[in-house]
Amino acid sequence: MADLLGDLTRTHTCGGLRTGDVGADAVLLGWVHRVRDLGGVTFIDIRDRAGVSQIVVREDEALMAAAKRLRSEFVVAVSGIVQRRSEDTINTKIATGEVEVLAREIRILSEAKTPPFSIADDAQVSEEVRLRYRYLDLRRARMQQNIGLRHRVTLAIRNALDAQGFWEIETPILTKSTPEGARDYLVPSRVHPGEFYALPQSPQLFKQILMIGGMDRYFQIATCFRDEDLRADRQPEFTQIDLEMSFGTPADLMQLLEGLVAAIFKDCRGVEIPRPFPQMSYKDCVEQYGTDRPDLRFGMPLVRLDEIAKQSTFSVFQSELAAGGCIKGICVKGGGELSRREIDNFTQLVGKFGVGGLAWMKLQEDGLTSSIVKFFSSDLLESTVKTMKMEKGDLLLIAAGAQDRVNQALDHLRRKIARDLNLIPQDALKFLWVTDFPLLRWDADAKRLESEHHPFTSPNFADIGLLDKDPLKVRALAYDMVLNGYEIGGGSQRIHSSELQEKIFQILKLAPQEIKEKFGFFVEALQYGTPPHLGFAFGLDRIVMILTRTENIRDVIAFPKTQKASDLMMQCPSPVAKIQLDELKLKTAETTEIPWL
Amino acid sequence: MADLLGDLTRTHTCGGLRTGDVGADAVLLGWVHRVRDLGGVTFIDIRDRAGVSQIVVREDEALMAAAKRLRSEFVVAVSGIVQRRSEDTINTKIATGEVEVLAREIRILSEAKTPPFSIADDAQVSEEVRLRYRYLDLRRARMQQNIGLRHRVTLAIRNALDAQGFWEIETPILTKSTPEGARDYLVPSRVHPGEFYALPQSPQLFKQILMIGGMDRYFQIATCFRDEDLRADRQPEFTQIDLEMSFGTPADLMQLLEGLVAAIFKDCRGVEIPRPFPQMSYKDCVEQYGTDRPDLRFGMPLVRLDEIAKQSTFSVFQSELAAGGCIKGICVKGGGELSRREIDNFTQLVGKFGVGGLAWMKLQEDGLTSSIVKFFSSDLLESTVKTMKMEKGDLLLIAAGAQDRVNQALDHLRRKIARDLNLIPQDALKFLWVTDFPLLRWDADAKRLESEHHPFTSPNFADIGLLDKDPLKVRALAYDMVLNGYEIGGGSQRIHSSELQEKIFQILKLAPQEIKEKFGFFVEALQYGTPPHLGFAFGLDRIVMILTRTENIRDVIAFPKTQKASDLMMQCPSPVAKIQLDELKLKTAETTEIPWL
């Protein structure tokens, strides 16, 4: 067979040369990163996935001429001899910085137009341009590192789960539409006109069916789909590390998942994660941090001040308490230095969440000072300092109002202050299990109960008696894993009794016909010997974001879509030919005729 | 957290008990496989993914009563002590056959209705019933082995490719419709009404873009989709082991792939595959075996007899040759024993492929015998025996006609004879590279040239001059891997020059507007520094079929669809709610109203 590279075979990667290679013949293949023509000598940096090497061209006239033709992003093959750099040209910033290749031959394999942005600089480029020219963006070091890391993470997960007896099993992408929560993407069927497949929002039913099918331990790195109006950190298709096991307990699973996460962080970031992770009930989380995914990299818990406020004469507190609200404070360490204007900003922030104002007190040499201390007795003030664990120079911020609003406002405020005051230690990794979620919530619009997670979540067995009497008090056997304030995964014990499953469907007020159409096969399957089983799903994108220290989900996906669910490179979605729709017996309001089809 | 299993933790799997465990306390969890009540003693076989263990219940009355309640497929937890079986109850057919568990406690975790077919027997069940109750079918030993093996194959592939520097990179499922060959599955966009995504038929363009993006070596175990009327061995969604590399040669890639395949067969079937694999050009394959995917587990090559036939006086041969046809024979070793009726069956078979008749000769003690030997001189008959390498007792079958028909007919005949006469050695694995495919074929209906593989395949560089003069003579740098008569994968060097790519599009008579709409971004990308690159894709389903020795693709997929592309368990595709279609601004000829939505 003919050979495009002729006699040239890569001997080293561009990132792989070291002083140990000095004297060796080398053939490097890669992209022209930078060219510096210094007259008698030309330096060419060439780049591949592994890094950058310096090529030196000197003396030989034909070579000098060849070097002159090179432009950024040309693809070249260079052969030559590896030599030590002269002292003054050593670059300690890169791994290949002590050596260079004295060129013997330079062969251009591909020319390149001038790219719309430089690959070599890490200059800021608009995301639209980056996505439009994704193939150029992917050449940049940061994207290559992210994509490489994503590969290592998924491989580490697969090997770790295999070692625990989990089998990776593919579940279908063309599945049944059972809209519940999010909107399905639909796929019209040609063979069955008028009928549709749906793309899966998760493999939930399939993985439970696999347990009923005796597969014992399943996992999958699964693509999932949601046709939602996208938030900044969402994608219409996203990747889930999905797993399910039979015959285990939540404690078994949590231990196993901690080991999995520790393996990933060890393999991919070289850090040891202390285990076991702390656990906190949903109720305690919300009480102490105002959220079910608290960021534990810094302190500043929310502290309830109802009792103290009740004894004060401050009418605002009194009337909020009388209206059934609550009073909560956070203590900002050293926050006494903050200006009035900064505090006003905080007030504005809590206002967005419907909390009318933010009272404050500073602990100074002579005690608490504030415009509202006059409403508090000195005993009360002393008690406040103690309750809030304040020290001199600290600032106390107090919010009053309806419980949900105060919690939400103080959660946001707490995180804003942590960012503003640089309270978040770089590289800290604070894991937390949140447990004992409520099973149900009240949907005021639909006037019915809804599942907090999904209808297959098992109630806590201690609470089953409450299902009829006080359903909102029933705790679920559900658990989320939280890292640095992000929910990185969640799971639950599943219902394995068909009677209990039917009861839950009834509580959710699903019509019998609807149960039958959507979940009939599943309720039937439960009757044929279902093992106790439980499972979990991690958001892979989020985990890779944390590992790569990016806030942009599109930086960890090779070909992401925009917030309008478009692929700017491929230009899709796009119109299709009329014949394609005719075959599907479909009509769309806005069909475009495409002339060549 | 509450615990569904109470105090019981699995100590062993049902398949894991050995004589070394005698005396140990065991807790087994699994399904009731069989119950044999012998009066004073009851034997219960319980089953999990790993195998079956025998439980003995004797004496204890409460336990005997508990055992009486058990039915097939109940899920139970059993605790007890492992003991050696009595000599007369040892079962040498199963790995746990020397031991049993003397029960101390039996706890029913789940009851089961009587299943529609037995899990314990491997009795034949209609495939419709198996698919309808897939969760029961998956419990059968054979399906568990297949799914477990599929897991091991994919993990072995991932680790082998990682070791070679390939990164697994996910490419989108929601992509652009560029119908080429097969029909796309479409996904209507809600955000862009009237526009559609398509599900990918393969990640072809994305993987080439990844090479342009400097990713060097990519792979993916990718789900691909084709909306075709399904043949028995096809599925609407199927899995491809997809890979692409830059800067290598076909020889490099072929060597690497041989290593990959050898690793899979070593890991998953414990056999050493001899390397390198033999190679044969497309032309030679078709000449010698009538097909481009010959089964080399047995001989019987097709041998051209044109020269001999030309010198005979047999008018049938003469007229076929005059019409531009060919005469080819195959020698059936020991086929002289075959009856007239058996040979008539062969004649019928070749008739299906448009070959009018099948001449035959037998080599007996006194030379070739046949009704047509009279048309051949004795020299010619001697030459025939020599050309066909015949020995006494062999049968020669001769077909005459148009070359394509003769090849197709003799390919089928050759394989039928091999099956009928048991010429295929059990467990033989015969790999072959087929190379030098034609780049183009003539589409008589569309009256234009079409790509034999896809339009991104590179022509052989030696043949580029023929592109304008004699395009059907141009060989592609394409290579298929064939195993036991199946094409298990294929790949090619890709075009990396935008000029050559545009020229190919022109040869294929794609309108400039069509090129721009479908591939515009890609042609543009090629201009920004494209490395030489090449790739390959294996059909995972086929490889697992061969490893598990099944002819049924649905036996290696957890949740397959029928030939009508239906999921019989989930009952999909299915009608959707009008509101779902309204949101997509879609109308279908046959919308069903769903009352509860």
PDB file of N, CA and C in Angstrom, chain A residues 473-541:
ATOM      1  N   LYS A 473     -44.275  14.536  55.005  1.00  0.00           N
ATOM      2  CA  LYS A 473     -43.290  14.231  56.058  1.00  0.00           C
ATOM      3  C   LYS A 473     -42.463  12.984  55.731  1.00  0.00           C
ATOM      4  N   VAL A 474     -42.863  12.250  54.701  1.00  0.00           N
ATOM      5  CA  VAL A 474     -42.171  10.993  54.397  1.00  0.00           C
ATOM      6  C   VAL A 474     -40.782  11.283  53.829  1.00  0.00           C
ATOM      7  N   ARG A 475     -39.781  10.677  54.453  1.00  0.00           N
ATOM      8  CA  ARG A 475     -38.426  10.822  53.933  1.00  0.00           C
ATOM      9  C   ARG A 475     -38.162   9.766  52.860  1.00  0.00           C
ATOM     10  N   ALA A 476     -37.370  10.141  51.869  1.00  0.00           N
ATOM     11  CA  ALA A 476     -36.968   9.196  50.829  1.00  0.00           C
ATOM     12  C   ALA A 476     -35.650   8.549  51.217  1.00  0.00           C
ATOM     13  N   LEU A 477     -35.409   7.344  50.711  1.00  0.00           N
ATOM     14  CA  LEU A 477     -34.078   6.735  50.842  1.00  0.00           C
ATOM     15  C   LEU A 477     -33.218   7.229  49.684  1.00  0.00           C
ATOM     16  N   ALA A 478     -33.033   8.538  49.680  1.00  0.00           N
ATOM     17  CA  ALA A 478     -32.299   9.171  48.576  1.00  0.00           C
ATOM     18  C   ALA A 478     -31.085   9.883  49.141  1.00  0.00           C
ATOM     19  N   TYR A 479     -30.049   9.968  48.340  1.00  0.00           N
ATOM     20  CA  TYR A 479     -28.780  10.539  48.803  1.00  0.00           C
ATOM     21  C   TYR A 479     -28.111  11.256  47.638  1.00  0.00           C
ATOM     22  N   ASP A 480     -27.661  12.460  47.891  1.00  0.00           N
ATOM     23  CA  ASP A 480     -26.908  13.226  46.888  1.00  0.00           C
ATOM     24  C   ASP A 480     -25.459  13.313  47.340  1.00  0.00           C
ATOM     25  N   MET A 481     -24.551  13.306  46.377  1.00  0.00           N
ATOM     26  CA  MET A 481     -23.163  13.614  46.700  1.00  0.00           C
ATOM     27  C   MET A 481     -22.893  15.057  46.271  1.00  0.00           C
ATOM     28  N   VAL A 482     -22.393  15.843  47.226  1.00  0.00           N
ATOM     29  CA  VAL A 482     -22.147  17.263  46.972  1.00  0.00           C
ATOM     30  C   VAL A 482     -20.639  17.500  47.076  1.00  0.00           C
ATOM     31  N   LEU A 483     -20.113  18.265  46.132  1.00  0.00           N
ATOM     32  CA  LEU A 483     -18.697  18.614  46.170  1.00  0.00           C
ATOM     33  C   LEU A 483     -18.563  20.113  45.934  1.00  0.00           C
ATOM     34  N   ASN A 484     -17.982  20.792  46.900  1.00  0.00           N
ATOM     35  CA  ASN A 484     -17.720  22.232  46.758  1.00  0.00           C
ATOM     36  C   ASN A 484     -18.961  23.022  46.341  1.00  0.00           C
ATOM     37  N   GLY A 485     -20.110  22.610  46.824  1.00  0.00           N
ATOM     38  CA  GLY A 485     -21.325  23.360  46.539  1.00  0.00           C
ATOM     39  C   GLY A 485     -22.047  22.929  45.279  1.00  0.00           C
ATOM     40  N   TYR A 486     -21.525  21.913  44.599  1.00  0.00           N
ATOM     41  CA  TYR A 486     -22.221  21.368  43.435  1.00  0.00           C
ATOM     42  C   TYR A 486     -22.755  19.993  43.771  1.00  0.00           C
ATOM     43  N   GLU A 487     -23.976  19.714  43.316  1.00  0.00           N
ATOM     44  CA  GLU A 487     -24.477  18.342  43.400  1.00  0.00           C
ATOM     45  C   GLU A 487     -23.819  17.596  42.260  1.00  0.00           C
ATOM     46  N   ILE A 488     -22.894  16.692  42.572  1.00  0.00           N
ATOM     47  CA  ILE A 488     -22.228  15.979  41.477  1.00  0.00           C
ATOM     48  C   ILE A 488     -22.886  14.636  41.179  1.00  0.00           C
ATOM     49  N   GLY A 489     -23.799  14.220  42.030  1.00  0.00           N
ATOM     50  CA  GLY A 489     -24.501  12.989  41.742  1.00  0.00           C
ATOM     51  C   GLY A 489     -25.613  12.754  42.747  1.00  0.00           C
ATOM     52  N   GLY A 490     -26.505  11.841  42.388  1.00  0.00           N
ATOM     53  CA  GLY A 490     -27.594  11.520  43.290  1.00  0.00           C
ATOM     54  C   GLY A 490     -28.113  10.132  43.026  1.00  0.00           C
ATOM     55  N   GLY A 491     -28.737   9.573  44.028  1.00  0.00           N
ATOM     56  CA  GLY A 491     -29.285   8.243  43.835  1.00  0.00           C
ATOM     57  C   GLY A 491     -30.265   7.894  44.918  1.00  0.00           C
ATOM     58  N   SER A 492     -30.721   6.652  44.879  1.00  0.00           N
ATOM     59  CA  SER A 492     -31.696   6.220  45.874  1.00  0.00           C
ATOM     60  C   SER A 492     -31.834   4.715  45.896  1.00  0.00           C
ATOM     61  N   GLN A 493     -32.361   4.240  46.996  1.00  0.00           N
ATOM     62  CA  GLN A 493     -32.942   2.912  47.046  1.00  0.00           C
ATOM     63  C   GLN A 493     -34.206   2.964  46.196  1.00  0.00           C
ATOM     64  N   ARG A 494     -34.468   1.892  45.393  1.00  0.00           N
ATOM     65  CA  ARG A 494     -35.674   1.897  44.562  1.00  0.00           C
ATOM     66  C   ARG A 494     -36.755   1.063  45.233  1.00  0.00           C
ATOM     67  N   ILE A 495     -37.963   1.339  44.851  1.00  0.00           N
ATOM     68  CA  ILE A 495     -39.084   0.505  45.289  1.00  0.00           C
ATOM     69  C   ILE A 495     -38.959  -0.849  44.586  1.00  0.00           C
ATOM     70  N   HIS A 496     -39.038  -1.951  45.350  1.00  0.00           N
ATOM     71  CA  HIS A 496     -38.977  -3.235  44.655  1.00  0.00           C
ATOM     72  C   HIS A 496     -40.241  -4.059  44.838  1.00  0.00           C
ATOM     73  N   SER A 497     -41.258  -3.420  45.388  1.00  0.00           N
ATOM     74  CA  SER A 497     -42.545  -4.096  45.547  1.00  0.00           C
ATOM     75  C   SER A 497     -43.548  -3.464  44.590  1.00  0.00           C
ATOM     76  N   SER A 498     -44.220  -4.287  43.808  1.00  0.00           N
ATOM     77  CA  SER A 498     -45.167  -3.715  42.842  1.00  0.00           C
ATOM     78  C   SER A 498     -46.332  -3.038  43.559  1.00  0.00           C
ATOM     79  N   GLU A 499     -46.725  -3.558  44.734  1.00  0.00           N
ATOM     80  CA  GLU A 499     -47.822  -2.912  45.463  1.00  0.00           C
ATOM     81  C   GLU A 499     -47.431  -1.507  45.895  1.00  0.00           C
ATOM     82  N   LEU A 500     -46.243  -1.386  46.468  1.00  0.00           N
ATOM     83  CA  LEU A 500     -45.794  -0.065  46.916  1.00  0.00           C
ATOM     84  C   LEU A 500     -45.639   0.884  45.712  1.00  0.00           C
ATOM     85  N   GLN A 501     -45.142   0.339  44.595  1.00  0.00           N
ATOM     86  CA  GLN A 501     -44.978   1.179  43.403  1.00  0.00           C
ATOM     87  C   GLN A 501     -46.335   1.693  42.939  1.00  0.00           C
ATOM     88  N   GLU A 502     -47.326   0.822  42.934  1.00  0.00           N
ATOM     89  CA  GLU A 502     -48.662   1.255  42.507  1.00  0.00           C
ATOM     90  C   GLU A 502     -49.230   2.297  43.470  1.00  0.00           C
ATOM     91  N   LYS A 503     -48.966   2.100  44.737  1.00  0.00           N
ATOM     92  CA  LYS A 503     -49.460   3.051  45.737  1.00  0.00           C
ATOM     93  C   LYS A 503     -48.851   4.435  45.487  1.00  0.00           C
ATOM     94  N   ILE A 504     -47.554   4.458  45.185  1.00  0.00           N
ATOM     95  CA  ILE A 504     -46.894   5.743  44.911  1.00  0.00           C
ATOM     96  C   ILE A 504     -47.502   6.399  43.668  1.00  0.00           C
ATOM     97  N   PHE A 505     -47.746   5.615  42.632  1.00  0.00           N
ATOM     98  CA  PHE A 505     -48.382   6.169  41.433  1.00  0.00           C
ATOM     99  C   PHE A 505     -49.742   6.776  41.789  1.00  0.00           C
ATOM    100  N   GLN A 506     -50.481   6.088  42.673  1.00  0.00           N
ATOM    101  CA  GLN A 506     -51.790   6.617  43.075  1.00  0.00           C
ATOM    102  C   GLN A 506     -51.644   7.929  43.835  1.00  0.00           C
ATOM    103  N   ILE A 507     -50.660   7.959  44.743  1.00  0.00           N
ATOM    104  CA  ILE A 507     -50.433   9.186  45.512  1.00  0.00           C
ATOM    105  C   ILE A 507     -50.087  10.332  44.575  1.00  0.00           C
ATOM    106  N   LEU A 508     -49.394  10.018  43.488  1.00  0.00           N
ATOM    107  CA  LEU A 508     -49.023  11.046  42.503  1.00  0.00           C
ATOM    108  C   LEU A 508     -50.178  11.369  41.575  1.00  0.00           C
ATOM    109  N   LYS A 509     -51.325  10.688  41.799  1.00  0.00           N
ATOM    110  CA  LYS A 509     -52.548  10.913  41.016  1.00  0.00           C
ATOM    111  C   LYS A 509     -52.348  10.654  39.529  1.00  0.00           C
ATOM    112  N   LEU A 510     -51.562   9.611  39.194  1.00  0.00           N
ATOM    113  CA  LEU A 510     -51.488   9.183  37.803  1.00  0.00           C
ATOM    114  C   LEU A 510     -52.729   8.356  37.508  1.00  0.00           C
ATOM    115  N   ALA A 511     -53.356   8.639  36.378  1.00  0.00           N
ATOM    116  CA  ALA A 511     -54.549   7.885  35.997  1.00  0.00           C
ATOM    117  C   ALA A 511     -54.143   6.443  35.676  1.00  0.00           C
ATOM    118  N   PRO A 512     -55.014   5.469  36.015  1.00  0.00           N
ATOM    119  CA  PRO A 512     -54.670   4.059  35.760  1.00  0.00           C
ATOM    120  C   PRO A 512     -54.274   3.829  34.303  1.00  0.00           C
ATOM    121  N   GLN A 513     -54.962   4.468  33.386  1.00  0.00           N
ATOM    122  CA  GLN A 513     -54.641   4.297  31.969  1.00  0.00           C
ATOM    123  C   GLN A 513     -53.241   4.836  31.659  1.00  0.00           C
ATOM    124  N   GLU A 514     -52.913   5.952  32.320  1.00  0.00           N
ATOM    125  CA  GLU A 514     -51.592   6.561  32.106  1.00  0.00           C
ATOM    126  C   GLU A 514     -50.493   5.665  32.682  1.00  0.00           C
ATOM    127  N   ILE A 515     -50.731   5.125  33.890  1.00  0.00           N
ATOM    128  CA  ILE A 515     -49.762   4.202  34.481  1.00  0.00           C
ATOM    129  C   ILE A 515     -49.522   3.050  33.530  1.00  0.00           C
ATOM    130  N   LYS A 516     -50.638   2.537  32.995  1.00  0.00           N
ATOM    131  CA  LYS A 516     -50.538   1.365  32.129  1.00  0.00           C
ATOM    132  C   LYS A 516     -49.733   1.689  30.873  1.00  0.00           C
ATOM    133  N   GLU A 517     -50.060   2.819  30.235  1.00  0.00           N
ATOM    134  CA  GLU A 517     -49.381   3.176  28.987  1.00  0.00           C
ATOM    135  C   GLU A 517     -47.899   3.461  29.207  1.00  0.00           C
ATOM    136  N   LYS A 518     -47.620   4.202  30.271  1.00  0.00           N
ATOM    137  CA  LYS A 518     -46.236   4.633  30.476  1.00  0.00           C
ATOM    138  C   LYS A 518     -45.392   3.566  31.161  1.00  0.00           C
ATOM    139  N   PHE A 519     -45.937   2.988  32.216  1.00  0.00           N
ATOM    140  CA  PHE A 519     -45.110   2.136  33.077  1.00  0.00           C
ATOM    141  C   PHE A 519     -45.679   0.740  33.234  1.00  0.00           C
ATOM    142  N   GLY A 520     -46.686   0.400  32.410  1.00  0.00           N
ATOM    143  CA  GLY A 520     -47.354  -0.892  32.555  1.00  0.00           C
ATOM    144  C   GLY A 520     -46.367  -2.046  32.565  1.00  0.00           C
ATOM    145  N   PHE A 521     -45.447  -2.052  31.601  1.00  0.00           N
ATOM    146  CA  PHE A 521     -44.479  -3.152  31.503  1.00  0.00           C
ATOM    147  C   PHE A 521     -43.629  -3.214  32.764  1.00  0.00           C
ATOM    148  N   PHE A 522     -43.366  -2.044  33.349  1.00  0.00           N
ATOM    149  CA  PHE A 522     -42.480  -1.999  34.497  1.00  0.00           C
ATOM    150  C   PHE A 522     -43.181  -2.519  35.755  1.00  0.00           C
ATOM    151  N   VAL A 523     -44.423  -2.102  35.940  1.00  0.00           N
ATOM    152  CA  VAL A 523     -45.192  -2.596  37.088  1.00  0.00           C
ATOM    153  C   VAL A 523     -45.359  -4.109  36.971  1.00  0.00           C
ATOM    154  N   GLU A 524     -45.550  -4.577  35.743  1.00  0.00           N
ATOM    155  CA  GLU A 524     -45.655  -6.019  35.527  1.00  0.00           C
ATOM    156  C   GLU A 524     -44.334  -6.711  35.876  1.00  0.00           C
ATOM    157  N   ALA A 525     -43.245  -6.122  35.410  1.00  0.00           N
ATOM    158  CA  ALA A 525     -41.924  -6.721  35.651  1.00  0.00           C
ATOM    159  C   ALA A 525     -41.650  -6.865  37.146  1.00  0.00           C
ATOM    160  N   LEU A 526     -42.084  -5.852  37.919  1.00  0.00           N
ATOM    161  CA  LEU A 526     -41.843  -5.889  39.368  1.00  0.00           C
ATOM    162  C   LEU A 526     -42.459  -7.118  40.030  1.00  0.00           C
ATOM    163  N   GLN A 527     -43.465  -7.713  39.364  1.00  0.00           N
ATOM    164  CA  GLN A 527     -44.179  -8.838  39.969  1.00  0.00           C
ATOM    165  C   GLN A 527     -43.489 -10.181  39.776  1.00  0.00           C
ATOM    166  N   TYR A 528     -42.414 -10.196  39.009  1.00  0.00           N
ATOM    167  CA  TYR A 528     -41.789 -11.480  38.680  1.00  0.00           C
ATOM    168  C   TYR A 528     -40.514 -11.746  39.470  1.00  0.00           C
ATOM    169  N   GLY A 529     -40.422 -11.217  40.688  1.00  0.00           N
ATOM    170  CA  GLY A 529     -39.237 -11.515  41.486  1.00  0.00           C
ATOM    171  C   GLY A 529     -38.194 -10.425  41.348  1.00  0.00           C
ATOM    172  N   THR A 530     -38.436  -9.302  42.029  1.00  0.00           N
ATOM    173  CA  THR A 530     -37.533  -8.150  41.925  1.00  0.00           C
ATOM    174  C   THR A 530     -36.634  -8.093  43.148  1.00  0.00           C
ATOM    175  N   PRO A 531     -35.329  -8.048  42.932  1.00  0.00           N
ATOM    176  CA  PRO A 531     -34.434  -7.965  44.090  1.00  0.00           C
ATOM    177  C   PRO A 531     -34.456  -6.549  44.657  1.00  0.00           C
ATOM    178  N   PRO A 532     -34.195  -6.401  45.943  1.00  0.00           N
ATOM    179  CA  PRO A 532     -33.959  -5.057  46.469  1.00  0.00           C
ATOM    180  C   PRO A 532     -32.805  -4.458  45.670  1.00  0.00           C
ATOM    181  N   HIS A 533     -32.941  -3.211  45.218  1.00  0.00           N
ATOM    182  CA  HIS A 533     -31.869  -2.633  44.413  1.00  0.00           C
ATOM    183  C   HIS A 533     -31.817  -1.138  44.611  1.00  0.00           C
ATOM    184  N   LEU A 534     -30.705  -0.581  44.280  1.00  0.00           N
ATOM    185  CA  LEU A 534     -30.484   0.849  44.495  1.00  0.00           C
ATOM    186  C   LEU A 534     -29.432   1.332  43.520  1.00  0.00           C
ATOM    187  N   GLY A 535     -29.400   2.632  43.309  1.00  0.00           N
ATOM    188  CA  GLY A 535     -28.488   3.119  42.283  1.00  0.00           C
ATOM    189  C   GLY A 535     -28.100   4.565  42.458  1.00  0.00           C
ATOM    190  N   PHE A 536     -27.414   5.047  41.448  1.00  0.00           N
ATOM    191  CA  PHE A 536     -26.802   6.358  41.553  1.00  0.00           C
ATOM    192  C   PHE A 536     -26.468   6.841  40.145  1.00  0.00           C
ATOM    193  N   ALA A 537     -26.353   8.149  39.995  1.00  0.00           N
ATOM    194  CA  ALA A 537     -25.840   8.708  38.739  1.00  0.00           C
ATOM    195  C   ALA A 537     -25.023   9.953  39.042  1.00  0.00           C
ATOM    196  N   PHE A 538     -23.829   9.999  38.487  1.00  0.00           N
ATOM    197  CA  PHE A 538     -22.986  11.194  38.571  1.00  0.00           C
ATOM    198  C   PHE A 538     -23.137  11.994  37.275  1.00  0.00           C
ATOM    199  N   GLY A 539     -23.026  13.294  37.375  1.00  0.00           N
ATOM    200  CA  GLY A 539     -22.890  14.119  36.179  1.00  0.00           C
ATOM    201  C   GLY A 539     -21.418  14.152  35.774  1.00  0.00           C
ATOM    202  N   LEU A 540     -21.106  13.485  34.676  1.00  0.00           N
ATOM    203  CA  LEU A 540     -19.693  13.433  34.266  1.00  0.00           C
ATOM    204  C   LEU A 540     -19.169  14.822  33.921  1.00  0.00           C
ATOM    205  N   ASP A 541     -19.983  15.587  33.208  1.00  0.00           N
ATOM    206  CA  ASP A 541     -19.519  16.909  32.777  1.00  0.00           C
ATOM    207  C   ASP A 541     -19.100  17.741  33.984  1.00  0.00           C
TER     208      ASP A 541
END
